[in-house]
Coordinates of C-alpha atoms in Angstrom, one line a residue:
X1 CA 29.5 70.3 -95.4
X2 CA 31.8 69.1 -92.7
X3 CA 30.4 68.2 -89.4
X4 CA 32.4 68.3 -86.3
X5 CA 33.8 65.0 -85.0
X6 CA 31.7 63.5 -82.3
X7 CA 33.3 64.0 -78.9
X8 CA 34.1 60.8 -77.1
X9 CA 31.4 59.7 -74.8
X10 CA 32.4 60.0 -71.1
X11 CA 32.9 56.6 -69.4
X12 CA 30.3 55.8 -66.8
X13 CA 31.2 56.5 -63.2
X14 CA 31.7 53.5 -61.1
X15 CA 28.6 52.8 -59.0
X16 CA 28.8 54.1 -55.4
X17 CA 26.3 51.5 -54.4
X18 CA 27.9 48.6 -52.6
X19 CA 27.4 45.2 -54.2
X20 CA 24.9 43.0 -52.5
X21 CA 26.9 40.0 -53.4
X22 CA 29.5 38.9 -50.8
X23 CA 33.1 39.1 -52.1
X24 CA 33.5 35.3 -51.8
X25 CA 30.4 34.6 -53.9
X26 CA 32.0 34.8 -57.4
X27 CA 30.5 33.7 -60.6
X28 CA 31.8 30.1 -60.4
X29 CA 30.7 29.7 -56.8
X30 CA 27.2 30.9 -57.7
X31 CA 27.0 28.6 -60.7
X32 CA 28.1 25.6 -58.6
X33 CA 25.6 26.4 -55.9
X34 CA 22.7 26.9 -58.3
X35 CA 23.5 23.6 -60.1
X36 CA 23.7 21.8 -56.7
X37 CA 20.3 23.2 -55.7
X38 CA 18.8 22.0 -58.9
X39 CA 20.2 18.5 -58.7
X40 CA 19.4 18.0 -55.0
X41 CA 15.8 19.0 -55.7
X42 CA 15.5 16.3 -58.4
X43 CA 17.7 13.6 -56.8
X44 CA 16.0 13.5 -53.4
X45 CA 12.6 13.2 -55.0
X46 CA 13.9 10.5 -57.3
X47 CA 15.1 8.4 -54.3
X48 CA 11.5 8.2 -53.1
X49 CA 10.3 7.6 -56.7
X50 CA 12.7 4.7 -57.2
X51 CA 11.4 2.9 -54.2
X52 CA 7.8 3.2 -55.3
X53 CA 8.7 2.3 -58.9
X54 CA 10.1 -1.0 -57.5
X55 CA 6.9 -1.6 -55.5
X56 CA 4.6 -0.7 -58.5
X57 CA 6.5 -3.2 -60.6
X58 CA 5.6 -6.0 -58.1
X59 CA 8.9 -5.9 -56.2
X60 CA 9.3 -6.2 -52.4
X61 CA 11.7 -4.8 -49.8
X62 CA 14.5 -7.2 -51.0
X63 CA 14.2 -5.8 -54.5
X64 CA 14.4 -2.3 -53.2
X65 CA 17.7 -3.3 -51.5
X66 CA 19.0 -4.8 -54.8
X67 CA 18.3 -1.7 -56.7
X68 CA 19.9 0.5 -54.0
X69 CA 22.9 -1.8 -54.0
X70 CA 23.2 -1.6 -57.8
X71 CA 23.7 2.2 -57.4
X72 CA 26.1 1.9 -54.5
X73 CA 28.5 -0.7 -55.8
X74 CA 29.7 1.3 -58.9
X75 CA 30.0 4.4 -56.7
X76 CA 32.5 2.6 -54.6
X77 CA 34.3 0.7 -57.4
X78 CA 34.9 3.7 -59.6
X79 CA 35.5 6.5 -57.0
X80 CA 39.3 6.2 -57.0
X81 CA 39.5 6.2 -60.8
X82 CA 37.1 9.2 -60.8
X83 CA 39.4 11.1 -58.5
X84 CA 42.4 10.4 -60.6
X85 CA 40.6 11.4 -63.8
X86 CA 39.4 14.7 -62.2
X87 CA 43.0 15.6 -61.4
X88 CA 44.1 14.9 -64.9
X89 CA 41.5 16.7 -67.1
X90 CA 39.4 19.8 -66.4
X91 CA 37.1 19.1 -63.6
X92 CA 34.1 20.9 -65.0
X93 CA 34.2 18.6 -68.1
X94 CA 34.1 15.6 -65.8
X95 CA 31.1 17.1 -64.0
X96 CA 29.2 17.9 -67.2
X97 CA 29.9 14.4 -68.6
X98 CA 28.7 12.8 -65.4
X99 CA 25.6 14.9 -65.3
X100 CA 24.9 13.9 -69.0
X101 CA 25.2 10.2 -68.1
X102 CA 22.9 10.7 -65.1
X103 CA 20.4 12.6 -67.3
X104 CA 20.3 9.8 -69.9
X105 CA 20.0 7.0 -67.3
X106 CA 17.2 8.7 -65.3
X107 CA 15.3 9.5 -68.5
X108 CA 15.5 5.9 -69.6
X109 CA 14.4 4.9 -66.1
X110 CA 11.4 7.3 -66.4
X111 CA 10.4 6.0 -69.8
X112 CA 10.4 2.4 -68.5
X113 CA 8.3 3.2 -65.4
X114 CA 5.8 5.3 -67.4
X115 CA 5.4 2.5 -69.9
X116 CA 4.5 0.0 -67.2
X117 CA 7.1 -2.5 -68.5
X118 CA 10.0 -1.9 -66.0
X119 CA 11.8 -5.0 -64.7
X120 CA 14.0 -5.2 -61.7
X121 CA 17.1 -6.1 -63.7
X122 CA 16.5 -3.0 -65.9
X123 CA 16.2 -0.8 -62.9
X124 CA 19.4 -2.2 -61.5
X125 CA 21.3 -1.5 -64.8
X126 CA 20.1 2.0 -65.0
X127 CA 20.7 2.7 -61.4
X128 CA 24.2 1.3 -61.7
X129 CA 24.8 3.8 -64.6
X130 CA 23.6 6.6 -62.3
X131 CA 26.0 5.4 -59.6
X132 CA 28.9 5.3 -62.0
X133 CA 28.2 8.9 -63.0
X134 CA 28.3 9.9 -59.3
X135 CA 31.6 8.1 -58.8
X136 CA 33.2 10.4 -61.4
X137 CA 31.2 13.5 -60.4
X138 CA 31.8 13.6 -56.6
X139 CA 35.6 13.9 -56.5
X140 CA 35.5 16.4 -59.4
X141 CA 32.8 18.5 -57.8
X142 CA 34.5 18.6 -54.4
X143 CA 37.8 19.6 -56.0
X144 CA 36.1 22.3 -58.1
X145 CA 34.3 23.8 -55.1
X146 CA 37.6 23.9 -53.1
X147 CA 39.3 25.7 -56.0
X148 CA 36.5 28.3 -56.3
X149 CA 36.5 30.1 -52.9
X150 CA 39.0 32.3 -51.3
X151 CA 41.1 31.2 -48.3
X152 CA 40.0 33.7 -45.7
X153 CA 36.2 33.3 -46.5
X154 CA 36.3 29.6 -47.2
X155 CA 34.4 28.5 -44.1
X156 CA 31.6 30.9 -44.7
X157 CA 31.4 30.0 -48.4
X158 CA 31.3 26.3 -47.6
X159 CA 28.6 26.9 -44.9
X160 CA 26.3 28.8 -47.3
X161 CA 26.9 26.1 -50.0
X162 CA 26.0 23.3 -47.6
X163 CA 23.0 25.3 -46.3
X164 CA 21.7 25.6 -49.9
X165 CA 22.4 21.9 -50.5
X166 CA 20.6 20.6 -47.5
X167 CA 17.7 23.0 -47.9
X168 CA 17.3 21.7 -51.5
X169 CA 17.5 18.1 -50.3
X170 CA 14.7 18.7 -47.7
X171 CA 12.5 20.5 -50.3
X172 CA 13.2 17.8 -52.9
X173 CA 12.2 15.0 -50.6
X174 CA 9.0 16.8 -49.6
X175 CA 8.1 17.7 -53.2
X176 CA 9.1 14.3 -54.5
X177 CA 6.9 12.5 -52.0
X178 CA 3.9 14.7 -52.9
X179 CA 4.5 14.3 -56.7
X180 CA 4.8 10.5 -56.4
X181 CA 1.4 10.4 -54.8
X182 CA -0.2 12.7 -57.3
X183 CA 1.4 11.9 -60.7
X184 CA 3.4 8.7 -60.0
X185 CA 7.1 7.8 -59.8
X186 CA 7.8 7.9 -63.5
X187 CA 7.2 11.6 -63.8
X188 CA 9.3 12.3 -60.7
X189 CA 12.2 10.4 -62.4
X190 CA 11.6 12.4 -65.6
X191 CA 11.9 15.6 -63.5
X192 CA 15.2 14.3 -62.1
X193 CA 16.5 13.7 -65.6
X194 CA 15.6 17.3 -66.5
X195 CA 17.3 18.6 -63.3
X196 CA 20.6 16.8 -64.4
X197 CA 20.3 18.4 -67.8
X198 CA 19.8 21.9 -66.3
X199 CA 22.6 21.4 -63.8
X200 CA 25.0 20.2 -66.5
X201 CA 24.2 23.2 -68.6
X202 CA 25.0 25.5 -65.7
X203 CA 28.3 23.8 -65.0
X204 CA 29.3 24.1 -68.6
X205 CA 29.5 27.9 -68.1
X206 CA 32.1 27.6 -65.4
X207 CA 35.0 30.0 -66.1
X208 CA 38.3 28.0 -65.9
X209 CA 40.4 30.2 -68.2
X210 CA 42.7 31.2 -65.4
X211 CA 43.2 27.8 -63.9
X212 CA 46.7 26.7 -64.5
X213 CA 47.0 23.6 -66.7
X214 CA 48.2 20.5 -64.8
X215 CA 51.4 19.0 -65.9
X216 CA 50.9 15.5 -67.4
X217 CA 51.6 12.8 -64.9
X218 CA 52.9 9.3 -65.3
X219 CA 49.6 7.7 -66.0
X220 CA 46.4 6.8 -64.2
X221 CA 48.0 4.3 -61.8
X222 CA 50.9 6.7 -61.0
X223 CA 48.3 9.3 -60.2
X224 CA 46.4 6.9 -57.9
X225 CA 49.7 6.0 -56.2
X226 CA 50.6 9.7 -55.7
X227 CA 47.1 10.3 -54.2
X228 CA 47.6 7.3 -51.9
X229 CA 50.9 8.7 -50.7
X230 CA 49.2 12.0 -50.0
X231 CA 46.5 10.2 -48.1
X232 CA 48.6 7.9 -45.9
X233 CA 51.3 10.5 -45.2
X234 CA 48.9 12.6 -43.1
X235 CA 47.9 10.7 -39.9
X236 CA 44.8 12.8 -39.1
X237 CA 43.5 12.4 -42.6
X238 CA 43.5 8.6 -42.7
X239 CA 42.5 8.3 -39.0
X240 CA 39.4 10.5 -39.4
X241 CA 38.4 8.7 -42.7
X242 CA 38.8 5.4 -40.8
X243 CA 36.6 6.8 -38.0
X244 CA 33.9 7.9 -40.5
X245 CA 34.1 4.5 -42.2
X246 CA 32.7 3.1 -38.9
X247 CA 30.4 6.0 -38.1
X248 CA 28.8 6.2 -41.6
X249 CA 28.3 2.4 -41.7
X250 CA 26.6 2.5 -38.3
X251 CA 24.4 5.4 -39.2
X252 CA 23.4 3.6 -42.4
X253 CA 22.2 0.6 -40.4
X254 CA 20.4 2.8 -37.9
X255 CA 18.6 4.9 -40.5
X256 CA 17.8 2.2 -43.0
X257 CA 16.9 -0.7 -40.7
X258 CA 16.5 0.1 -37.0
X259 CA 14.9 3.5 -37.2
X260 CA 11.9 2.5 -39.3
X261 CA 11.4 -0.7 -37.2
X262 CA 11.4 1.2 -33.9
X263 CA 8.9 3.7 -35.4
X264 CA 6.7 0.9 -36.5
X265 CA 6.8 -1.1 -33.3
X266 CA 7.2 1.6 -30.6
X267 CA 6.1 5.0 -31.9
X268 CA 2.9 4.2 -33.8
X269 CA 4.0 4.1 -37.4
X270 CA 6.2 5.7 -40.1
X271 CA 5.1 9.3 -39.5
X272 CA 7.3 9.9 -36.3
X273 CA 10.3 8.6 -38.2
X274 CA 9.6 10.9 -41.1
X275 CA 9.3 13.9 -38.8
X276 CA 12.6 12.9 -37.1
X277 CA 14.4 12.7 -40.5
X278 CA 13.0 16.1 -41.3
X279 CA 14.3 17.4 -38.0
X280 CA 17.7 16.1 -38.9
X281 CA 17.6 17.9 -42.2
X282 CA 16.5 21.1 -40.4
X283 CA 19.4 20.6 -38.0
X284 CA 21.9 20.5 -40.9
X285 CA 20.5 23.8 -42.2
X286 CA 20.7 25.3 -38.7
X287 CA 24.3 24.1 -38.4
X288 CA 25.3 25.6 -41.7
X289 CA 23.7 29.0 -40.6
X290 CA 25.8 28.8 -37.4
X291 CA 29.0 28.2 -39.4
X292 CA 28.5 31.3 -41.5
X293 CA 29.2 33.2 -38.3
X294 CA 31.5 31.0 -36.3
X295 CA 35.1 30.3 -37.2
X296 CA 36.7 28.1 -34.5
X297 CA 40.4 28.4 -34.4
X298 CA 41.1 24.7 -33.8
X299 CA 38.6 23.8 -36.4
X300 CA 39.4 20.1 -36.7
X301 CA 39.3 19.6 -32.9
X302 CA 36.0 21.4 -32.6
X303 CA 34.6 19.5 -35.6
X304 CA 35.6 16.1 -34.1
X305 CA 34.0 17.0 -30.8
X306 CA 30.8 17.5 -32.7
X307 CA 30.9 13.9 -33.9
X308 CA 30.0 12.7 -30.4
X309 CA 26.3 13.9 -30.7
X310 CA 25.8 11.8 -33.8
X311 CA 25.4 8.8 -31.4
X312 CA 22.3 10.5 -29.9
X313 CA 19.7 9.1 -32.3
X314 CA 21.0 5.5 -31.8
X315 CA 20.7 6.0 -28.0
X316 CA 17.2 7.6 -28.4
X317 CA 16.0 4.6 -30.5
X318 CA 17.6 2.1 -28.0
X319 CA 15.6 3.5 -25.0
X320 CA 13.3 4.2 -26.9
X321 CA 12.4 7.9 -26.4
X322 CA 9.0 9.2 -27.5
X323 CA 8.6 10.9 -30.8
X324 CA 9.5 14.3 -29.4
X325 CA 12.7 13.0 -27.8
X326 CA 13.8 11.3 -31.0
X327 CA 13.0 14.4 -33.0
X328 CA 15.2 16.5 -30.7
X329 CA 18.0 14.0 -30.8
X330 CA 17.9 14.0 -34.6
X331 CA 17.9 17.8 -34.7
X332 CA 21.0 18.1 -32.4
X333 CA 22.7 15.4 -34.5
X334 CA 22.1 17.4 -37.7
X335 CA 23.5 20.6 -36.2
X336 CA 26.6 18.8 -34.9
X337 CA 27.4 17.0 -38.1
X338 CA 27.2 20.2 -40.1
X339 CA 29.7 21.9 -37.8
X340 CA 32.0 19.0 -38.5
X341 CA 31.3 19.1 -42.2
X342 CA 32.1 22.8 -42.7
X343 CA 35.2 22.5 -40.5
X344 CA 36.4 19.5 -42.5
X345 CA 35.9 21.2 -45.9
X346 CA 37.7 24.2 -44.6
X347 CA 40.6 22.1 -43.4
X348 CA 40.8 20.3 -46.7
X349 CA 40.8 23.6 -48.6
X350 CA 43.6 24.9 -46.3
X351 CA 45.9 21.8 -46.3
X352 CA 45.6 19.9 -49.5
X353 CA 47.5 21.1 -52.7
X354 CA 44.9 22.1 -55.3
X355 CA 46.2 19.7 -57.9
X356 CA 45.6 16.7 -55.6
X357 CA 42.2 17.7 -54.2
X358 CA 40.1 15.3 -56.3
X359 CA 42.4 12.3 -55.7
X360 CA 42.5 12.9 -52.0
X361 CA 38.7 13.4 -52.0
X362 CA 38.2 10.1 -53.8
X363 CA 40.2 8.2 -51.2
X364 CA 38.1 9.9 -48.5
X365 CA 34.8 9.0 -50.3
X366 CA 35.9 5.5 -50.7
X367 CA 37.0 5.0 -47.1
X368 CA 34.0 6.7 -45.7
X369 CA 31.5 4.5 -47.6
X370 CA 33.4 1.2 -47.7
X371 CA 31.5 -0.4 -44.7
X372 CA 28.0 0.7 -45.7
X373 CA 27.0 -2.5 -47.5
X374 CA 28.4 -4.7 -44.7
X375 CA 26.9 -2.8 -41.9
X376 CA 23.4 -2.7 -43.4
X377 CA 23.7 -6.4 -44.2
X378 CA 24.6 -7.2 -40.6
X379 CA 21.9 -5.1 -39.0
X380 CA 19.3 -7.9 -39.1
X381 CA 21.6 -10.7 -37.9
X382 CA 22.8 -8.4 -35.1
X383 CA 19.3 -7.7 -33.9
X384 CA 18.6 -11.5 -33.9
X385 CA 21.8 -12.3 -32.0
X386 CA 21.8 -9.5 -29.4
X387 CA 18.4 -7.8 -29.5
X388 CA 17.4 -4.5 -31.1
X389 CA 18.0 -2.3 -28.1
X390 CA 21.4 -3.9 -27.4
X391 CA 22.4 -3.5 -31.1
X392 CA 21.5 0.2 -31.0
X393 CA 23.4 0.8 -27.7
X394 CA 26.3 -1.0 -29.2
X395 CA 26.2 1.2 -32.3
X396 CA 26.1 4.4 -30.1
X397 CA 29.0 3.2 -28.0
X398 CA 31.1 2.3 -31.0
X399 CA 30.6 5.7 -32.5
X400 CA 31.8 7.3 -29.2
X401 CA 34.8 5.0 -28.9
X402 CA 36.2 5.6 -32.5
X403 CA 35.7 9.3 -32.1
X404 CA 37.5 9.4 -28.8
X405 CA 40.4 7.4 -30.4
X406 CA 40.7 10.0 -33.1
X407 CA 41.2 12.7 -30.5
X408 CA 44.5 10.9 -29.5
X409 CA 46.0 12.0 -32.8
X410 CA 48.0 15.2 -32.1
X411 CA 47.2 16.9 -35.3
X412 CA 43.5 16.5 -34.8
X413 CA 43.8 18.4 -31.6
X414 CA 46.4 21.0 -32.6
X415 CA 45.8 22.0 -36.2
X416 CA 44.7 25.6 -36.4
X417 CA 43.1 27.9 -38.9
X418 CA 45.6 30.1 -40.7
X419 CA 44.8 33.7 -41.4
X420 CA 45.9 33.4 -45.0
X421 CA 45.3 30.1 -46.8
X422 CA 45.9 29.3 -50.4
X423 CA 44.4 31.6 -53.0
X424 CA 41.9 30.5 -55.6
X425 CA 43.3 29.2 -58.8
X426 CA 41.8 31.7 -61.2
X427 CA 40.4 33.8 -58.4
X428 CA 36.7 34.1 -57.5
X429 CA 35.7 35.6 -60.9
X430 CA 38.4 34.3 -63.1
X431 CA 41.2 36.7 -62.1
X432 CA 44.5 35.0 -62.0
X433 CA 45.6 34.1 -58.5
X434 CA 49.2 34.1 -57.1
X435 CA 51.2 31.4 -58.7
X436 CA 48.7 30.8 -61.5
X437 CA 50.5 29.3 -64.4
X438 CA 53.7 28.7 -62.5
X439 CA 54.5 25.0 -62.3
X440 CA 55.0 23.9 -58.7
X441 CA 53.9 27.2 -57.2
X442 CA 51.9 27.1 -54.0
X443 CA 50.4 29.6 -51.7
X444 CA 52.0 30.6 -48.4
X445 CA 51.8 27.8 -45.9
X446 CA 50.9 25.2 -48.5
X447 CA 53.6 22.7 -49.4
X448 CA 54.5 22.2 -53.0
X449 CA 53.8 18.8 -54.4
X450 CA 55.9 16.2 -52.7
X451 CA 56.7 18.4 -49.7
X452 CA 55.5 17.5 -46.2
X453 CA 54.6 19.4 -43.1
X454 CA 53.7 18.2 -39.6
X455 CA 50.1 19.3 -39.9
X456 CA 49.3 19.2 -43.6
X457 CA 46.3 17.3 -44.8
X458 CA 42.6 16.5 -45.1
X459 CA 39.7 15.4 -47.1
X460 CA 36.1 15.8 -46.5
X461 CA 33.8 13.3 -44.7
X462 CA 30.7 15.5 -44.6
X463 CA 27.1 14.4 -44.2
X464 CA 23.7 14.2 -45.7
X465 CA 20.4 12.8 -44.5
X466 CA 20.7 9.6 -46.4
X467 CA 23.3 8.2 -44.0
X468 CA 26.1 8.5 -46.4
X469 CA 26.9 11.9 -44.9
X470 CA 28.2 13.2 -48.2
X471 CA 27.2 14.8 -51.4
X472 CA 27.5 17.9 -53.4
X473 CA 24.7 17.1 -55.9

């Protein structure tokens, strides 16, 4: 008996319900944001755990400084190489490999601390491995994020990303501090290792099928040289990086040395300083919320004006103001630096060719952090030579001066937001963008590699609560 052929099933109607997800929040963006939240939750708790691990092993404040320096030096030394590598091989692979290295180093650190046999030199070695991973991760992550969002919605996407990043940092520090007290630093380090494993897994699912393959270059040093030419050929790029080299160095000295000392001697203990740091973090979140709605036309000019309030905490400590005044100054500073950070990332996205993003970012990271070791090392001698209040007033004045000098650069004042910036390589959800797969193609208004324009440029000197003013997790 023959049965009639089954009629084809009608295709489902497209849903009339609007998507709750913004058009700029594509799959890759969501994966990157989720991974950053996970790593920031773990890392900011691990920073507290590392300090207590040193103390529990019998170390003193000098040993804490040595362990911190062991993390920082590889970060500076390998940043430029990390940027070149991230522009030569798929960025998501660099990010996953760096997360794997961080996971292994933090897991080994946790095992040593839990065993009760940790030595300072072992902590320094493992922390140096973690810093090496970050040196390769940071330029790749920044380049990947820039390539993931659309041009017209870039500033809103960056603001939401940074809001999530700072919120996770605040939560991670609070949770980490509580867990150190209840279960000890070893378990907090173990949680950080797990966080890196989870984040690496998320980043492994990034869809890069539509990203055009980069043409092979002339070698690692040739790539570094090309990145350097891109960097020095744009006056407002290197001038602002030079500005932030001074600003970040001074903030590092204020936050790591002077702030705790003033809190101890003038404000009654460490609690007011902790509240002030929390207010700074809350300010960065508030600034990110503001930037989801505000799109200043002269974004770089507005962002640079917002660097001036960063001097407020130094001035508040120099007076010194009471705890309420210091907290208010830190909050305003946090809002201001976030306006700068979002404006700077948007400028970078608009002006730098996609295939050079990681190298330019590496030069920016390198320049912005280069003076941190020197400034923190000189904080104590400066206090002895000039007095604490005078050193703090000097830091505030120097921040104001270098920021005012940057405003003399015409492009800092005149560069404007374009209505249509470069499209995403691979689109928001993997759809090919204009020029994908076409060697040398660039979006309207973006020069092809080797071209120059009067106002082309940028790289990000953003901020975080640790004083380095940077970090994508």
